[in-house]
Short mmCIF file of C-alpha atoms in Angstrom, two decimals:
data_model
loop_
_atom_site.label_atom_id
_atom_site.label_comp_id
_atom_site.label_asym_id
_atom_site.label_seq_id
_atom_site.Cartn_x
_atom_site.Cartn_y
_atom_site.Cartn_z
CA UNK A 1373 -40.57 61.03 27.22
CA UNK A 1374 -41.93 57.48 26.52
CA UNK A 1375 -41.11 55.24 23.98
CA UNK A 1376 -42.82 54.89 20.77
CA UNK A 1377 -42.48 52.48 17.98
CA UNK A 1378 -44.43 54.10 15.69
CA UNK A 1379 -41.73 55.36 13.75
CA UNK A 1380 -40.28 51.96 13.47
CA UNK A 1381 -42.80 51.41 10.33
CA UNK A 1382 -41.33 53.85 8.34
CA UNK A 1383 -37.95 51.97 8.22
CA UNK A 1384 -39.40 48.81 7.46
CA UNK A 1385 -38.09 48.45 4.36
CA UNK A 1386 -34.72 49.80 5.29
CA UNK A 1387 -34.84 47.55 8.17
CA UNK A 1388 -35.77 44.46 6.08
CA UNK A 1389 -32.67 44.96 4.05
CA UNK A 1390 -30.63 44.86 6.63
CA UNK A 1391 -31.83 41.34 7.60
CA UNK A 1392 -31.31 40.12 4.10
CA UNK A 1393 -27.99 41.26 3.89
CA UNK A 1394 -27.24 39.79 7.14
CA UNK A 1395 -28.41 36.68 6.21
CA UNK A 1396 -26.38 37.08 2.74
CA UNK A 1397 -23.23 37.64 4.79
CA UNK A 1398 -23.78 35.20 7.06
CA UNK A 1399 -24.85 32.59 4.10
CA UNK A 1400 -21.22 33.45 2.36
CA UNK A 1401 -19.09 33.51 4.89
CA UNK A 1402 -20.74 30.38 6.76
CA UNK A 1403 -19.92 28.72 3.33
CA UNK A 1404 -16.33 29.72 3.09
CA UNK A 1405 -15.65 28.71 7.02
CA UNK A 1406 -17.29 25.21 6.08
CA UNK A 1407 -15.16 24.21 3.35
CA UNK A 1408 -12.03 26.63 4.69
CA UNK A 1409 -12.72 24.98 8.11
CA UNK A 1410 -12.10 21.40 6.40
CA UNK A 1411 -9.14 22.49 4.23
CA UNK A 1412 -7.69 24.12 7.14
CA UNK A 1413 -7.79 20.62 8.74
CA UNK A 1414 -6.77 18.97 6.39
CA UNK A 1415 -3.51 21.18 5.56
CA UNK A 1416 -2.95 20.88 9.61
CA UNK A 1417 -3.49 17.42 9.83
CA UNK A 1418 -1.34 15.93 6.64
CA UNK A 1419 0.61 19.18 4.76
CA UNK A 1420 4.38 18.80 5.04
CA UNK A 1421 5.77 20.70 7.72
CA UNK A 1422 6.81 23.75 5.73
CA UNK A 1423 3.10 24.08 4.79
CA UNK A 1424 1.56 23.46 8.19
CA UNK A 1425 3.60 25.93 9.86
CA UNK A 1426 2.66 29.65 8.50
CA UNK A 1427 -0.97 27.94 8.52
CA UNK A 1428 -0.68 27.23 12.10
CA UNK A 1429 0.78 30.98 12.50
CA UNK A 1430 -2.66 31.60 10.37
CA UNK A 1431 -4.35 29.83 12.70
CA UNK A 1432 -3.44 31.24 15.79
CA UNK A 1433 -3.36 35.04 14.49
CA UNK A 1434 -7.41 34.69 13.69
CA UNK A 1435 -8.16 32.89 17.30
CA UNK A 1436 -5.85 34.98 19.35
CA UNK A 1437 -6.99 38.99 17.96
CA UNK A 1438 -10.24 40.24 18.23
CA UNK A 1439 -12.34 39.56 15.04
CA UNK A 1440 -13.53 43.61 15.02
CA UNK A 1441 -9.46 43.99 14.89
CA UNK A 1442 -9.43 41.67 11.45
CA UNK A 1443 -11.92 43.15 9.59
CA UNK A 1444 -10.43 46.74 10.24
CA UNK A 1445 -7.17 45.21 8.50
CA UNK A 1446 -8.91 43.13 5.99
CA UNK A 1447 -10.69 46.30 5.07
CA UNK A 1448 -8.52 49.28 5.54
CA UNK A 1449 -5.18 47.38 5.78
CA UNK A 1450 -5.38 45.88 2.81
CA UNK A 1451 -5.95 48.92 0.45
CA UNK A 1452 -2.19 49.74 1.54
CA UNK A 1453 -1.06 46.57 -0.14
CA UNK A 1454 -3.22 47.63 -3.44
CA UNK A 1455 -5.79 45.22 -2.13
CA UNK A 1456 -9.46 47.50 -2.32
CA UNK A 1457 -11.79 44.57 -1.45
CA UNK A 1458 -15.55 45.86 -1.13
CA UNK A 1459 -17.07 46.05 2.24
CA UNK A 1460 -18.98 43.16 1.75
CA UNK A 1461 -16.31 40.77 0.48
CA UNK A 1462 -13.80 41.99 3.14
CA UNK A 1463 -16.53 41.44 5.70
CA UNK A 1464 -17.55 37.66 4.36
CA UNK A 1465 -13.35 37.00 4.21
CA UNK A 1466 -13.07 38.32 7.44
CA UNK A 1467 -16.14 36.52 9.19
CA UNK A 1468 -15.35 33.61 6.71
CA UNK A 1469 -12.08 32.55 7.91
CA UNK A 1470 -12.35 33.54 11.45
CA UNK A 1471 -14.94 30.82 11.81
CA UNK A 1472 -12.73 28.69 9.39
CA UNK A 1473 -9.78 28.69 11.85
CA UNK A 1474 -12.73 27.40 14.89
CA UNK A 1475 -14.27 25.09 12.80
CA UNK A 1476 -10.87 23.40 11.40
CA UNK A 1477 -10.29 22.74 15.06
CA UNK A 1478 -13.69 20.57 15.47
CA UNK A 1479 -12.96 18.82 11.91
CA UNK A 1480 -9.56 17.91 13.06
CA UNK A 1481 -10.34 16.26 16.07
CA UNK A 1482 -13.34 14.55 14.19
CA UNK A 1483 -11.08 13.64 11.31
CA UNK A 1484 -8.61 11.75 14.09
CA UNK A 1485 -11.60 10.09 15.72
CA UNK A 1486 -12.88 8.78 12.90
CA UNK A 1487 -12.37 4.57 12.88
CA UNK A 1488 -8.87 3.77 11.32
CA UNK A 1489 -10.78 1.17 9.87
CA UNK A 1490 -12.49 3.45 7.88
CA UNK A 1491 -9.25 4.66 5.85
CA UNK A 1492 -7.99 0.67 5.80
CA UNK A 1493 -11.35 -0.45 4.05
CA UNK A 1494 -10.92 2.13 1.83
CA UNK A 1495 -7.65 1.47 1.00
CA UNK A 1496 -7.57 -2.33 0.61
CA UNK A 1497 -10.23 -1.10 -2.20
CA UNK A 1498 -7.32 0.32 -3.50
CA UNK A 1499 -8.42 4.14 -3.38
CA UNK A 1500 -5.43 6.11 -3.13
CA UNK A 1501 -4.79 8.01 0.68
CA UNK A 1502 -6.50 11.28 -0.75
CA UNK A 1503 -9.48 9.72 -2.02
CA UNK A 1504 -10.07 7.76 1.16
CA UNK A 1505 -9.44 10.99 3.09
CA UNK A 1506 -12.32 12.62 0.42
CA UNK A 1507 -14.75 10.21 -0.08
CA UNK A 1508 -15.06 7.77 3.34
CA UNK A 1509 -12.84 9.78 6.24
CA UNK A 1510 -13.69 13.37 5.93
CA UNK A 1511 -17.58 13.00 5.22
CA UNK A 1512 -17.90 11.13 8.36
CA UNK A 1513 -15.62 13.42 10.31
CA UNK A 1514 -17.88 16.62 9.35
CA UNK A 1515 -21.09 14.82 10.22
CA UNK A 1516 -19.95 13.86 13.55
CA UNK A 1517 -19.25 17.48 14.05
CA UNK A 1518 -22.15 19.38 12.73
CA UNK A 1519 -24.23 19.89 16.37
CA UNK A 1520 -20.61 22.08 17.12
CA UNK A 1521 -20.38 24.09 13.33
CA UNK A 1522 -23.51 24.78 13.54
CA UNK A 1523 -23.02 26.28 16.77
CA UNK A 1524 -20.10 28.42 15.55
CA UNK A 1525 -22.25 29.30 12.34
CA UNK A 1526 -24.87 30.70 15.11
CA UNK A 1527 -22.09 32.76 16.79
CA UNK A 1528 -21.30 33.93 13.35
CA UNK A 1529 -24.44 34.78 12.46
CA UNK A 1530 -24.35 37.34 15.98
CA UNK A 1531 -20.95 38.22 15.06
CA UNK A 1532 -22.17 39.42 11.56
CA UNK A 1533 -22.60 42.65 13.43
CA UNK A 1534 -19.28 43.47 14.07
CA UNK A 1535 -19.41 44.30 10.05
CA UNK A 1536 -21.80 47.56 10.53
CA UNK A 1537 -18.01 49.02 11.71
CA UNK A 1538 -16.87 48.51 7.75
CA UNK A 1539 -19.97 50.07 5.91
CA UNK A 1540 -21.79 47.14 5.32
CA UNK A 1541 -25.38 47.99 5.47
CA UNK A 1542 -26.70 45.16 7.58
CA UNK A 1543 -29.54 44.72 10.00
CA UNK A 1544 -27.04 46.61 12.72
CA UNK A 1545 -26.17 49.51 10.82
CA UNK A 1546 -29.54 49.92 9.00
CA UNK A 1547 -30.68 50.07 12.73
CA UNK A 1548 -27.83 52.90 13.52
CA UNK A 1549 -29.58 54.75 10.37
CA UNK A 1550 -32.86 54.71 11.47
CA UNK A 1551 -31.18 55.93 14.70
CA UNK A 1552 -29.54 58.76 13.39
CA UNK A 1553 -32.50 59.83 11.58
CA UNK A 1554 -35.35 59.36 14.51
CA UNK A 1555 -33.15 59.83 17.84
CA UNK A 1556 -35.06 56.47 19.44
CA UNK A 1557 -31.88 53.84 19.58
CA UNK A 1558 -34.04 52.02 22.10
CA UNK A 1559 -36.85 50.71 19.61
CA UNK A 1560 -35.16 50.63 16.69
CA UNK A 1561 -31.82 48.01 18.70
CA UNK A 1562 -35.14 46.16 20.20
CA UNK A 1563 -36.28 45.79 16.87
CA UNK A 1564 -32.99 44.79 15.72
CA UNK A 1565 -32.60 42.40 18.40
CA UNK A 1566 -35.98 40.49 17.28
CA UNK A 1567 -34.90 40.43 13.86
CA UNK A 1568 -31.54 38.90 15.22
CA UNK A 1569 -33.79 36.17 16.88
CA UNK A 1570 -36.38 35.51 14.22
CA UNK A 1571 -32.70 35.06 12.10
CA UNK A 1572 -31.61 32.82 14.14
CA UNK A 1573 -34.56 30.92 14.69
CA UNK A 1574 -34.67 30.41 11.06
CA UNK A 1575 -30.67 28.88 10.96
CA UNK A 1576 -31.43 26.51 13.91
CA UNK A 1577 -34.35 25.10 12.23
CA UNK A 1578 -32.10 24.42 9.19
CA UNK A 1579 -29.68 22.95 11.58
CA UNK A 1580 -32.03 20.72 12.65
CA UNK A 1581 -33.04 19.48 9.96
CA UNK A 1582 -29.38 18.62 8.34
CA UNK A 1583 -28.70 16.54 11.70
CA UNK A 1584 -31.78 15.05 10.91
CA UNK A 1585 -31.17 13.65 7.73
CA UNK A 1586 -27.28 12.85 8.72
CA UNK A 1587 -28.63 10.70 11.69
CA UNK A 1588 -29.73 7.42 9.80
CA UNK A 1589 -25.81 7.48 8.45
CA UNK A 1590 -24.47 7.36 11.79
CA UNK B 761 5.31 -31.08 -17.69
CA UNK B 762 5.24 -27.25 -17.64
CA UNK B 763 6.20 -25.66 -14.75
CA UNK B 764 3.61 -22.88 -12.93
CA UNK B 765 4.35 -20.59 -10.61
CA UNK B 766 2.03 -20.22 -7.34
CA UNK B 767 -0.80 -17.56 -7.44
CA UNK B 768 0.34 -16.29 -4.56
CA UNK B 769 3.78 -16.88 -3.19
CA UNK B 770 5.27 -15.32 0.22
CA UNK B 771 9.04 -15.40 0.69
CA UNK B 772 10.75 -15.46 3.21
CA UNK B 773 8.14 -12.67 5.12
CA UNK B 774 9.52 -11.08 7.97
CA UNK B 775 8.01 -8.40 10.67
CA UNK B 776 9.00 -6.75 13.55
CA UNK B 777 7.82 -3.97 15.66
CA UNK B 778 11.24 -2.75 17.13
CA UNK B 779 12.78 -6.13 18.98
CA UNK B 780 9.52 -7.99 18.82
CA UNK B 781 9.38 -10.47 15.79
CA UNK B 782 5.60 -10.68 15.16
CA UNK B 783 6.68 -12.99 11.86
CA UNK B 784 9.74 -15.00 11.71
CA UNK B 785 10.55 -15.92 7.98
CA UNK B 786 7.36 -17.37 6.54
CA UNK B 787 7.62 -18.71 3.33
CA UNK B 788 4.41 -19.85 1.67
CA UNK B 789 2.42 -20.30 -1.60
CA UNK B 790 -1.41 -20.72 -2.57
CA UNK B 791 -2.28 -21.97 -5.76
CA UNK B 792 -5.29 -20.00 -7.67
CA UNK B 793 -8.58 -21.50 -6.66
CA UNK B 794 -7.13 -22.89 -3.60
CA UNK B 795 -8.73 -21.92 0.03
CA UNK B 796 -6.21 -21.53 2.96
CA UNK B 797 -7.43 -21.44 6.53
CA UNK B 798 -4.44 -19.72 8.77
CA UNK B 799 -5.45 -20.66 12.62
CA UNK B 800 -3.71 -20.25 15.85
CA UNK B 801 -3.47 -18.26 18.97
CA UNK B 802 -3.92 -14.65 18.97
CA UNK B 803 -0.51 -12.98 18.60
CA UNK B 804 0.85 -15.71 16.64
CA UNK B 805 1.13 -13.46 13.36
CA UNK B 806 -1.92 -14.77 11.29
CA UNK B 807 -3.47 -11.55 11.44
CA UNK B 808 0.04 -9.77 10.56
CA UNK B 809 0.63 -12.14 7.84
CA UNK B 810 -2.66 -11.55 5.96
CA UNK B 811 -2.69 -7.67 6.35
CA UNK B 812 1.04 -7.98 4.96
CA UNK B 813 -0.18 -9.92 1.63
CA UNK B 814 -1.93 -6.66 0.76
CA UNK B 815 0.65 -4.77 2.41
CA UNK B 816 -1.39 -3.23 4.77
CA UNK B 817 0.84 -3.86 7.33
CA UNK B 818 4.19 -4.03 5.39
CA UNK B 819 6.56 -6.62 5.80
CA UNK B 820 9.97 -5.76 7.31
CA UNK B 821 11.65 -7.94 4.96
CA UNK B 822 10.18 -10.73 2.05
CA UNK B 823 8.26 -10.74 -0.97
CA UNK B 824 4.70 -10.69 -1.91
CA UNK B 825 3.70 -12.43 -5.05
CA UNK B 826 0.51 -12.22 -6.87
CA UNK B 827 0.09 -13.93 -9.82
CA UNK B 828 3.35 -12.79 -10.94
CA UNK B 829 3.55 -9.72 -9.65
CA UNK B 830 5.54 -8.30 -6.57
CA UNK B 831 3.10 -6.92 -4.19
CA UNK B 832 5.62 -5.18 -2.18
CA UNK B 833 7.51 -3.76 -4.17
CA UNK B 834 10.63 -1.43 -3.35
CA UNK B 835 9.85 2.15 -5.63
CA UNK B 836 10.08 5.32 -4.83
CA UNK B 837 6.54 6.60 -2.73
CA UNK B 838 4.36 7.86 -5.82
CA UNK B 839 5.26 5.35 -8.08
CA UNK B 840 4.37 2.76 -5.11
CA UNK B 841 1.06 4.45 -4.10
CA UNK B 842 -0.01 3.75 -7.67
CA UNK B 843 1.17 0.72 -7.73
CA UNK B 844 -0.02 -0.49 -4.50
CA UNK B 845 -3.29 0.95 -5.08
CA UNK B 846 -3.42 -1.28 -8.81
CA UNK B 847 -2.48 -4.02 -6.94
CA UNK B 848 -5.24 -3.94 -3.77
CA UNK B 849 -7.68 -3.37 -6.56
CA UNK B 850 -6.99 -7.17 -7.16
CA UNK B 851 -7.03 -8.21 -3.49
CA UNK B 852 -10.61 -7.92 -2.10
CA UNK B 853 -10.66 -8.36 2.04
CA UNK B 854 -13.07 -8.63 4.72
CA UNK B 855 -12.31 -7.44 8.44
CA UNK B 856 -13.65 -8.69 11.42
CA UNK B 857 -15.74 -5.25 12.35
CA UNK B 858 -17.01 -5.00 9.06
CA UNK B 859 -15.66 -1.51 8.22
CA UNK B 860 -18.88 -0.27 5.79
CA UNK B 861 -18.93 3.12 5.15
CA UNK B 862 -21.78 4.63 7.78
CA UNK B 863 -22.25 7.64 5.61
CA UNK B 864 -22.99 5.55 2.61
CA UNK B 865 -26.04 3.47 1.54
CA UNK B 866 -25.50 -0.51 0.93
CA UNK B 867 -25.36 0.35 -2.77
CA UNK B 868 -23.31 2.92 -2.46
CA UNK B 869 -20.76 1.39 -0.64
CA UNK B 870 -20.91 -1.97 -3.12
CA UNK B 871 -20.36 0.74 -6.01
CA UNK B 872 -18.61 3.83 -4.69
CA UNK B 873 -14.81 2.23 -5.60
CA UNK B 874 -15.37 1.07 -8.80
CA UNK B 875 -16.96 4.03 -10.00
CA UNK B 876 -14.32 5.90 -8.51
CA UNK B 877 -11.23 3.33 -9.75
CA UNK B 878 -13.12 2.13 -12.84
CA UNK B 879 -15.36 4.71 -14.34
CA UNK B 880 -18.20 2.40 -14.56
CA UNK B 881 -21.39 4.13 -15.64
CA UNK B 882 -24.25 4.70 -13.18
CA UNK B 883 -25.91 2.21 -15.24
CA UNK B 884 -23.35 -0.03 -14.85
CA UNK B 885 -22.91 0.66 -11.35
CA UNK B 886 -26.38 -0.20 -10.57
CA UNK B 887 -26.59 -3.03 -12.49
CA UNK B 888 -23.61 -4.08 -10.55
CA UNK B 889 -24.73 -3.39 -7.45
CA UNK B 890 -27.68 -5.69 -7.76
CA UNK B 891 -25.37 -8.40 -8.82
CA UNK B 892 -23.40 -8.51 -5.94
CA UNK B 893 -26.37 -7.51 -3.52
CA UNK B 894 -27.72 -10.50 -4.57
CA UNK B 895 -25.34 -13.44 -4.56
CA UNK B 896 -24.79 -12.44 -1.09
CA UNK B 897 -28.57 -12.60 -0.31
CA UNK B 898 -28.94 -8.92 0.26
CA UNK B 899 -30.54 -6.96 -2.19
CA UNK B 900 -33.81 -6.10 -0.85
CA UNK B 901 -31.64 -4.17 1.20
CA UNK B 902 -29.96 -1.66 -1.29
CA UNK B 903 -31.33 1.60 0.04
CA UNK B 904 -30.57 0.58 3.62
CA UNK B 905 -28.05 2.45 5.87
CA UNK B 906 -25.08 0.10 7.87
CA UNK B 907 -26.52 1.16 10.90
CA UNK B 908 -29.86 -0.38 9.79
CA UNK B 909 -28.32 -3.56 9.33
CA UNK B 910 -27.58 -6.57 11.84
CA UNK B 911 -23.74 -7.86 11.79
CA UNK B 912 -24.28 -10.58 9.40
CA UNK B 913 -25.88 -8.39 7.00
CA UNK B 914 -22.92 -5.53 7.16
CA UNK B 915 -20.75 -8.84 7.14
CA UNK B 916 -22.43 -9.97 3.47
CA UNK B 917 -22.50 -6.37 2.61
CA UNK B 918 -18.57 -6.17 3.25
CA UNK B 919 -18.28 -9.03 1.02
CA UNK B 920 -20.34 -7.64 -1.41
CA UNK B 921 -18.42 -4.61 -1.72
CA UNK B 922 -15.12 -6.20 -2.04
CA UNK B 923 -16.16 -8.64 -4.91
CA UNK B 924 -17.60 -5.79 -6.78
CA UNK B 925 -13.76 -4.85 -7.62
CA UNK B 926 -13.90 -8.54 -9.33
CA UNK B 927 -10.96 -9.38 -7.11
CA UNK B 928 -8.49 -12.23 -8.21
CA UNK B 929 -8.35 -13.46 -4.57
CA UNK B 930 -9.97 -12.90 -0.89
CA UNK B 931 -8.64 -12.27 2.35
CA UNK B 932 -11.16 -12.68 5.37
CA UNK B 933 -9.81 -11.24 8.67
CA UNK B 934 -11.80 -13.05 11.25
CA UNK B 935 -14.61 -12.45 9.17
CA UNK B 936 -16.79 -13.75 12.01
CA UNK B 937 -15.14 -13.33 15.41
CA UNK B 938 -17.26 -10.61 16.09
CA UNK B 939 -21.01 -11.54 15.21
CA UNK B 940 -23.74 -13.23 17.80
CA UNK B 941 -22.92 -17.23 17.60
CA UNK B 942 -26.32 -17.08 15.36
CA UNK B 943 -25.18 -14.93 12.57
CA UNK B 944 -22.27 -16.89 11.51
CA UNK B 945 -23.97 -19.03 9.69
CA UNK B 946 -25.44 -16.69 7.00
CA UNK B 947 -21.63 -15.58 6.70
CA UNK B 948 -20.34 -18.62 6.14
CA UNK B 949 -22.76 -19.96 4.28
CA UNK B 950 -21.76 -17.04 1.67
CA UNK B 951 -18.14 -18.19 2.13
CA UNK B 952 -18.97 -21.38 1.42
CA UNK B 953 -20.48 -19.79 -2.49
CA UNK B 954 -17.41 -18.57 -3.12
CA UNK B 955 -15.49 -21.42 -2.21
CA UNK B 956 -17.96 -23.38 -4.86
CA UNK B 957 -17.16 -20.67 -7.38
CA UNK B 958 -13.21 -21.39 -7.07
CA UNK B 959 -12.26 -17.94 -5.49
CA UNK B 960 -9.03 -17.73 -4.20
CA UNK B 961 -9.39 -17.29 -0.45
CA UNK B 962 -6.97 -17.24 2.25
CA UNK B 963 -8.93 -16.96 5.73
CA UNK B 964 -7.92 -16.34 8.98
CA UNK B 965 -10.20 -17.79 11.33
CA UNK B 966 -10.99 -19.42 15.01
CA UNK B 967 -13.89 -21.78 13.56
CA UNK B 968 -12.10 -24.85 13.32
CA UNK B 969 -15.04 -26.43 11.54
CA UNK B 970 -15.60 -24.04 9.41
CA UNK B 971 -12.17 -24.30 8.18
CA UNK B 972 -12.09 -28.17 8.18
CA UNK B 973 -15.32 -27.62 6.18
CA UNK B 974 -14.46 -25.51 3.38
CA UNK B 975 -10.10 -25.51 3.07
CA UNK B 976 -8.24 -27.08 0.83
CA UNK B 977 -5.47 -26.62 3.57
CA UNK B 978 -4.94 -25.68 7.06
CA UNK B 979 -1.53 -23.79 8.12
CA UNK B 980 -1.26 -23.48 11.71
CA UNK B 981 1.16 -20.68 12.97
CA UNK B 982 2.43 -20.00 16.54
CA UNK B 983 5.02 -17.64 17.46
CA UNK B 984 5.51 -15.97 14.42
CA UNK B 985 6.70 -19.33 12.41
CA UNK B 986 4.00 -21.90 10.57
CA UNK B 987 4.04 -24.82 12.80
CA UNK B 988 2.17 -27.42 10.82
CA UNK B 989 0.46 -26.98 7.60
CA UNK B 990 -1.86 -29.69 5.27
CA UNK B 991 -4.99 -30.88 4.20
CA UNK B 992 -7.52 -30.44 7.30
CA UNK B 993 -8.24 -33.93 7.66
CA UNK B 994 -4.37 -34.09 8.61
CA UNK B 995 -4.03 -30.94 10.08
CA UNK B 996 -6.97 -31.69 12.51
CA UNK B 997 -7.37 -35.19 12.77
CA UNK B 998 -3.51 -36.39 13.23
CA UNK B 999 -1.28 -33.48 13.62
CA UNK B 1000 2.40 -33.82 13.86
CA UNK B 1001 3.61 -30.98 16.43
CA UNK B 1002 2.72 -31.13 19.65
CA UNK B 1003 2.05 -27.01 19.72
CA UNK B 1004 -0.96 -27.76 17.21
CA UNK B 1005 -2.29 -30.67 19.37
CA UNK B 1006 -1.86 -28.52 22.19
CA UNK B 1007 -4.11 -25.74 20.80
CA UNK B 1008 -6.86 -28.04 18.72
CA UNK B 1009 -7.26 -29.34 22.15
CA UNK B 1010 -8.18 -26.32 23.97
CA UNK B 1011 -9.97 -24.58 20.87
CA UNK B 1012 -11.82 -27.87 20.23
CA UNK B 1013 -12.93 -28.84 23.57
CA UNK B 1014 -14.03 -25.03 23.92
CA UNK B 1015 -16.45 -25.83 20.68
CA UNK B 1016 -17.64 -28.92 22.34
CA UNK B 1017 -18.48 -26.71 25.29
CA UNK B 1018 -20.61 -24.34 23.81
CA UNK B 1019 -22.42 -26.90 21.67
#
C-alpha cells in the first residue's frame, strides 16, 4: 500500500483551522510571555526579597518540569482547586508563562547591560527610578534582546503542539482527526509539518522586520 | 545693604568610599548667573563634587543648597525620591558620553521628561522641541536617531534636552573630554550662548582656555580639598599654590603641544 494524499483535500478546511488556531495560541501566549517575560524581570531584578523569592521558586518550577507536565496541571489540576479554565486559556497560560520564565532570563541580563548612564540621564531629569526603569532602561533592554525572544517565540510556536494533549483543536490535533478518520498518519503529519513551516516562515518574516525597524535606535 | 544668600552653597561636603576620602570638607558657593570652572587632576574629586550637587553621588556628610533649598536633604526614602526628583528637575547636566536615549528620536529625547514631569501638551512639546533644537543649532535634525548623529551633535542634543526642563542652573561633566579635538568647538561655542544668557553653570573641565574664556571663576581642587580658587586671570596667570602651578604647567604645556 502506497501513499496517497488525495484524501488530504477533504480536510482542508479542518486542517486550515487548525493553523489558525495555532497561530491564535501562539499570538496570545507569545503576548503574555513578552510582557510576563519583562515583569518577571523586573520583579527578579528590583522586588524586595520576600517578593523575589516564591517568584524565583516560580521561576525555576516552569524551567525545571516538562512543559507537557504544566499544562496537564494547569488544565486538569486546576479544576481541583475550583479553577475550570477552558482548554484554550489553560493552554495560552501554560505556553504563556513557560516562555515568560525564558524570556525574563534574556530581559534581565539585557536590563543589567544596559549603560548605567542611561538610568543617571534619566534621573538627573528628575524622572523618578520607575519611570527611568519604564521609559529609557527597559525599552532598550528588550530591543537588545529581540534576535533571542524571537527565537523562544519560534520554539513556542513548535511547542504549541504539546496543547493537542488538552483538547485544543490545533493544527496537531486537527491532523490526529483526520488520522483517525482516514488511517494515513503519514500524509496528513507531512502535511502538518508544512503547515508548521509555512507558520513559521510567516513569524520569522515578522521578526525580521521588527529588528529592522529597532536597528536605526541602536 | 541687604544681605543674599548664594544660589548655590556647599557646606562643608564630605565623601568617602570606605577609608578613601574622595572629598575632604569642601565648602563653596556660586552666585546665580555666575560660571564656575572646577579643574584638576583626575581623582581629585571634581567629578565627585559635581555629581554630589545633584546628589547623584551623595555626599557622606554636608549640605547642598539651591537657591534656598537643601538638596540633600535627610527624609525618610519616598518623601526624598519626590523630593530629589523636584529638585533635579531644576538642575539640568551634561555628561561626558552624552547619555541620549538610543531608542528615542532627537525630539523625543528633548521632550520625553517634560511631558512626562510637566504634562506639557504635544503641541507644546513640539513647539518646545524646536526651541531648544534650535538655539543649540540642531533642528534640522529632529527626526534623527543618536546613532545618526556625530559626538558634537549628541553633545548639543544633550544640552538641548536638559534646558528643555528650563533648569535654574547647569552642570557639565567633561562635557567635551570625549569628542574628536574638532568637535569641541561647536560645543563650546553653545556653552559660550548660555554663558551670554546668564545661566548658572558650574563646569568641570580639562580645557584650560575654555575655562579662562568663559568663567567668572576658576576653583582648582587636588586631593579632595580646593587648592586655589579666583578669577581666571588669577587663577591662571599668577597662582598662589605651588600644586596649581605644578599642574597648569603640565596641562598647559600639553595644549601648547598639540597646537
Amino acid at each position: 500500500m502506497g501513499l496517497d494524499f488525495s484524501v488530504v483535500p477533504g480536510f482542508a478546511d479542518a486542517l486550515l483551522l487548525g493553523v489558525l488556531w495555532t497561530i491564535a495560541i501562539t499570538v496570545a501566549a507569545a503576548v503574555l510571555s513578552f510582557f510576563g517575560g519583562i515583569l518577571l524581570a523586573v520583579i527578579a531584578l528590583y522586588a524586595p526579597l520576600l517578593v523575589r523569592l516564591p517568584f524565583r521558586f516560580f521561576a525555576w518550577l516552569f524551567m525545571g518540569t516538562p512543559l507537557l507536565l504544566q499544562l496537564f496541571l494547569i488544565y486538569f489540576g486546576l479544576v481541583e482547586l475550583g479553577i475550570d479554565l477552558p482548554a484554550f486559556v489553560a493552554g495560552v497560560i501554560g505556553l504563556g508563562l513557560h516562555f515568560a520564565v525564558y524570556n525574563s532570563e534574556l530581559i534581565q541580563t539585557a536590563i543589567v547591560a544596559v549603560d548605567r548612564g542611561q538610568m543617571e540621564a534619566a534621573r538627573t531629569l528628575g524622572l523618578s527610578r520607575g519611570q527611568a526603569l519604564v521609559r529609557v532602561v527597559i525599552p532598550q533592554a528588550v530591543r537588545d534582546v529581540i534576535p533571542p525572544i524571537g527565537n523562544n517565540m519560534i520554539a513556542l510556536l513548535k511547542d504549541s503542539a504539546l496543547v493537542s494533549v488538552i483538547g485544543v483543536s490545533e493544527l496537531t490535533l486537527s491532523a490526529q482527526l483526520a488520522i483517525g478518520r482516514t488511517y494515513r498518519p503519514f500524509e496528513f503529519y507531512a502535511v502538518a509539518a508544512v503547515l508548521y513551516y509555512f507558520i513559521n516562515l510567516g513569524m520569522e518574516a515578522v521578526l525580521r522586520r521588527i529588528e529592522r525597524r529597532t536597528q536605526l535606535s541602536r | 545693604m541687604t544681605e543674599t544668600r548664594p544660589f548655590v552653597e556647599i557646606r562643608h561636603a564630605k565623601k568617602s568610599y570606605g577609608s578613601l576620602e574622595v572629598l575632604k570638607d569642601i565648602s563653596l558657593t556660586v552666585d546665580r548667573g555666575e560660571i564656575v570652572a572646577i579643574i584638576g587632576p583626575s581623582g581629585s574629586g571634581k567629578s565627585t563634587l559635581l555629581r554630589a550637587i545633584n546628589d547623584l553621588d551623595p555626599l557622606t556628610g554636608g549640605e547642598v543648597i539651591l537657591d534656598g533649598t537643601q538638596v540633600n536633604k535627610a527624609l525618610p526614602h519616598r518623601q526624598y525620591e519626590k523630593h530629589i526628583n523636584q529638585m533635579r528637575q531644576q538642575i539640568g547636566m551634561v555628561f561626558q558620553h552624552f547619555n541620549l536615549f538610543p531608542h528615542l528620536t532627537v525630539r523625543d529625547n528633548v521632550v520625553m521628561a517634560p511631558k512626562l514631569l510637566k504634562g506639557i501638551s504635544e503641541d507644546a512639546a513640539q513647539k518646545l522641541a524646536e526651541e531648544q533644537l534650535a538655539h543649540v543649532g540642531m533642528l534640522e535634525r529632529i527626526d534623527y536617531y543618536p546613532s545618526q548623529l556625530s559626538g558634537g551633535q549628541k553633545q548639543r542634543v544633550a544640552i538641548a534636552r536638559a534646558l528643555a526642563m528650563k533648569p535654574k542652573l547647569m552642570l557639565f561633566d567633561e562635557a567635551t573630554s570625549a569628542l574628536d579635538p574638532e568637535l569641541v568647538e561647536e560645543v563650546n561655542q553653545v556653552m559660550k550662548t548660555l554663558a551670554q544668557e546668564h545661566m548658572t553653570m558650574i563646569i568641570v573641565t580639562h580645557e584650560m582656555e575654555f575655562a579662562a574664556d568663559v568663567c567668572d571663576r576658576v576653583i582648582f581642587m587636588d586631593g579632595g580639598v580646593v587648592v586655589e580658587e579666583g578669577p581666571p586671570s588669577i587663577v591662571f596667570q599668577n597662582p598662589t599654590q605651588p600644586r596649581t602651578r605644578d599642574f597648569l604647567r603640565k596641562h598647559l604645556s600639553q595644549y601648547e603641544k598639540e597646537k
